[in-house]
Each structure stands twice: as C-alpha cells, then as structure tokens.
PDB file of C-alpha atoms in Angstrom:
ATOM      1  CA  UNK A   1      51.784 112.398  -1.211  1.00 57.00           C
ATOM      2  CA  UNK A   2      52.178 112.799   2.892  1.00 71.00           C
ATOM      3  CA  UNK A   3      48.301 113.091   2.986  1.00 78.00           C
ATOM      4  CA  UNK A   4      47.674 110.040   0.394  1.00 74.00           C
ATOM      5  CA  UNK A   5      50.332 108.125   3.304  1.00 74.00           C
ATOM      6  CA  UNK A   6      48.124 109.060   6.207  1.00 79.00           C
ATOM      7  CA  UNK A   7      44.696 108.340   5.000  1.00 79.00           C
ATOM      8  CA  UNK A   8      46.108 105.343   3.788  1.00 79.00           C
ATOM      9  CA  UNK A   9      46.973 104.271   7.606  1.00 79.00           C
ATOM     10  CA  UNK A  10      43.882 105.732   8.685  1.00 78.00           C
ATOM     11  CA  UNK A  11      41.806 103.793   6.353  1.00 76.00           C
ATOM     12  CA  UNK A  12      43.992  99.969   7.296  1.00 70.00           C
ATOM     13  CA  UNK A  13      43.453 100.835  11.172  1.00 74.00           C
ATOM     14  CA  UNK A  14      40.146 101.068  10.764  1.00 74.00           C
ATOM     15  CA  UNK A  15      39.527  98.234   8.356  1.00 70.00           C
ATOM     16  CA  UNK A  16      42.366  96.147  10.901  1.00 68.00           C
ATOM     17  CA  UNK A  17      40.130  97.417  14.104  1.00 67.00           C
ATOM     18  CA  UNK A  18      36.369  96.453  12.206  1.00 63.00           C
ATOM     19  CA  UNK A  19      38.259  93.002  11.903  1.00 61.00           C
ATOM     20  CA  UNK A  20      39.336  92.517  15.689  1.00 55.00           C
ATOM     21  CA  UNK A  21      35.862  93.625  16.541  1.00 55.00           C
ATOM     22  CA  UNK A  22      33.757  91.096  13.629  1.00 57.00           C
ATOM     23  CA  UNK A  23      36.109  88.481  15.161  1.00 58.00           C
ATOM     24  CA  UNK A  24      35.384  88.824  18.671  1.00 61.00           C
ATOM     25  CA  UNK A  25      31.655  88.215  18.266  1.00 61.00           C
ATOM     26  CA  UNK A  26      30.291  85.777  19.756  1.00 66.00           C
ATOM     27  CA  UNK A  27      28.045  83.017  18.138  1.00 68.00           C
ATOM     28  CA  UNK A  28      24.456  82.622  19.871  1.00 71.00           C
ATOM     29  CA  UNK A  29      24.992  79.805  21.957  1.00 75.00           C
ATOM     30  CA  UNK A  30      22.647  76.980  21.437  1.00 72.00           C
ATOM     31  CA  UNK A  31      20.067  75.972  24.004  1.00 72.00           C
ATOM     32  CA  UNK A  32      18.163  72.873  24.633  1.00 71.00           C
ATOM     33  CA  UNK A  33      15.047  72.473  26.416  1.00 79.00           C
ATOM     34  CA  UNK A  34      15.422  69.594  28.289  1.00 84.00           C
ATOM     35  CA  UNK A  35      12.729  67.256  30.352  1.00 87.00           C
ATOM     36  CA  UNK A  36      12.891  67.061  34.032  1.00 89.00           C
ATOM     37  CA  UNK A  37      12.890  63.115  35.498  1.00 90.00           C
ATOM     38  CA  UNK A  38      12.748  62.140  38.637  1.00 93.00           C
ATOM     39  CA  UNK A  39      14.164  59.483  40.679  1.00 94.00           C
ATOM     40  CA  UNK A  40      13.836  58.160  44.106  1.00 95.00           C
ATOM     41  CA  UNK A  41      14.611  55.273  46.279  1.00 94.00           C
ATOM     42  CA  UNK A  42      10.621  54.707  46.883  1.00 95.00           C
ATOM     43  CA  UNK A  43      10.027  55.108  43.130  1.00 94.00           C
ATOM     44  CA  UNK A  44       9.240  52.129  40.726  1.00 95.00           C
ATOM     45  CA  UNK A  45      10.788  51.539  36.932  1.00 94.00           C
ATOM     46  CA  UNK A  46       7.208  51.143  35.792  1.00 94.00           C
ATOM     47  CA  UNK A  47       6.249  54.692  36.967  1.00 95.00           C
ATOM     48  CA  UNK A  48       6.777  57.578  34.406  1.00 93.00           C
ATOM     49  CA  UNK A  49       9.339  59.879  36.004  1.00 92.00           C
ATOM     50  CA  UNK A  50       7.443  62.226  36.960  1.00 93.00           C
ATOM     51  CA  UNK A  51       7.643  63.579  40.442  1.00 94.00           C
ATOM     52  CA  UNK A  52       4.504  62.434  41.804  1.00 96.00           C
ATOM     53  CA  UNK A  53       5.508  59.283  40.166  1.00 95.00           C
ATOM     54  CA  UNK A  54       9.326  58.518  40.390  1.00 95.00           C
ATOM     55  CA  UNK A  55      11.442  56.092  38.881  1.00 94.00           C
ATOM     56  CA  UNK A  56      13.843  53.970  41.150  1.00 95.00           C
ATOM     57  CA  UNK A  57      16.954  53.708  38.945  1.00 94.00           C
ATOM     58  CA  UNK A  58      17.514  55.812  35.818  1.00 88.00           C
ATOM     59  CA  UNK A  59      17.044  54.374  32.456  1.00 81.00           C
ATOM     60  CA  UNK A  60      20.199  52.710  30.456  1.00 81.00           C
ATOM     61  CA  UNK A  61      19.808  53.397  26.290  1.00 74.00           C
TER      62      UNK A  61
END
C-alpha cells in the first residue's frame, strides 16, 4: 500500500508539473506587415506617400 501511496504522488507531480509547463506557453504573437508613408514639410497631400514623393500632413479616416 506504501508503494501504491508513492507512485500515486509521483504520478500527480508530474501530471501538476506538465500543467505549469502547458500553461506557461506562450501563444505566437501576431504580426502585421505594415506600409511605410512618408511625410514632410516640402511634401504635397496630392503626392502618394512615398518617399520620393511625400505627403505634407498625414491622412485623417
């Protein structure tokens, strides 16, 4: 019965310890790939963004 006791610990630390370890994984984090504008006090609103052809104040939605 004193083995049955200690496998029976042995057997909840390990199934306690897989737990702490599953729950301490991290998600992948998300990622977005974004689209460079550029703006400049010689630029124009008309011009695309670009760097060769800035924008002078940045859009409102």
């Amino acid at each position: 019965m004193k083995k049955f006791g200690q496998m029976f610990l042995v057997g909840l630390a390990m199934v306690f310890g897989l737990g702490l370890v599953a729950g301490n994984v991290q998600p992948p984090v998300a990622s977005a790939a974004g689209t460079e504008y550029y703006v400049a006090t010689s630029g124009s609103d008309s011009n695309a963004g670009t760097n060769d052809a800035p924008w002078k104040t940045l859009p409102v939605p």
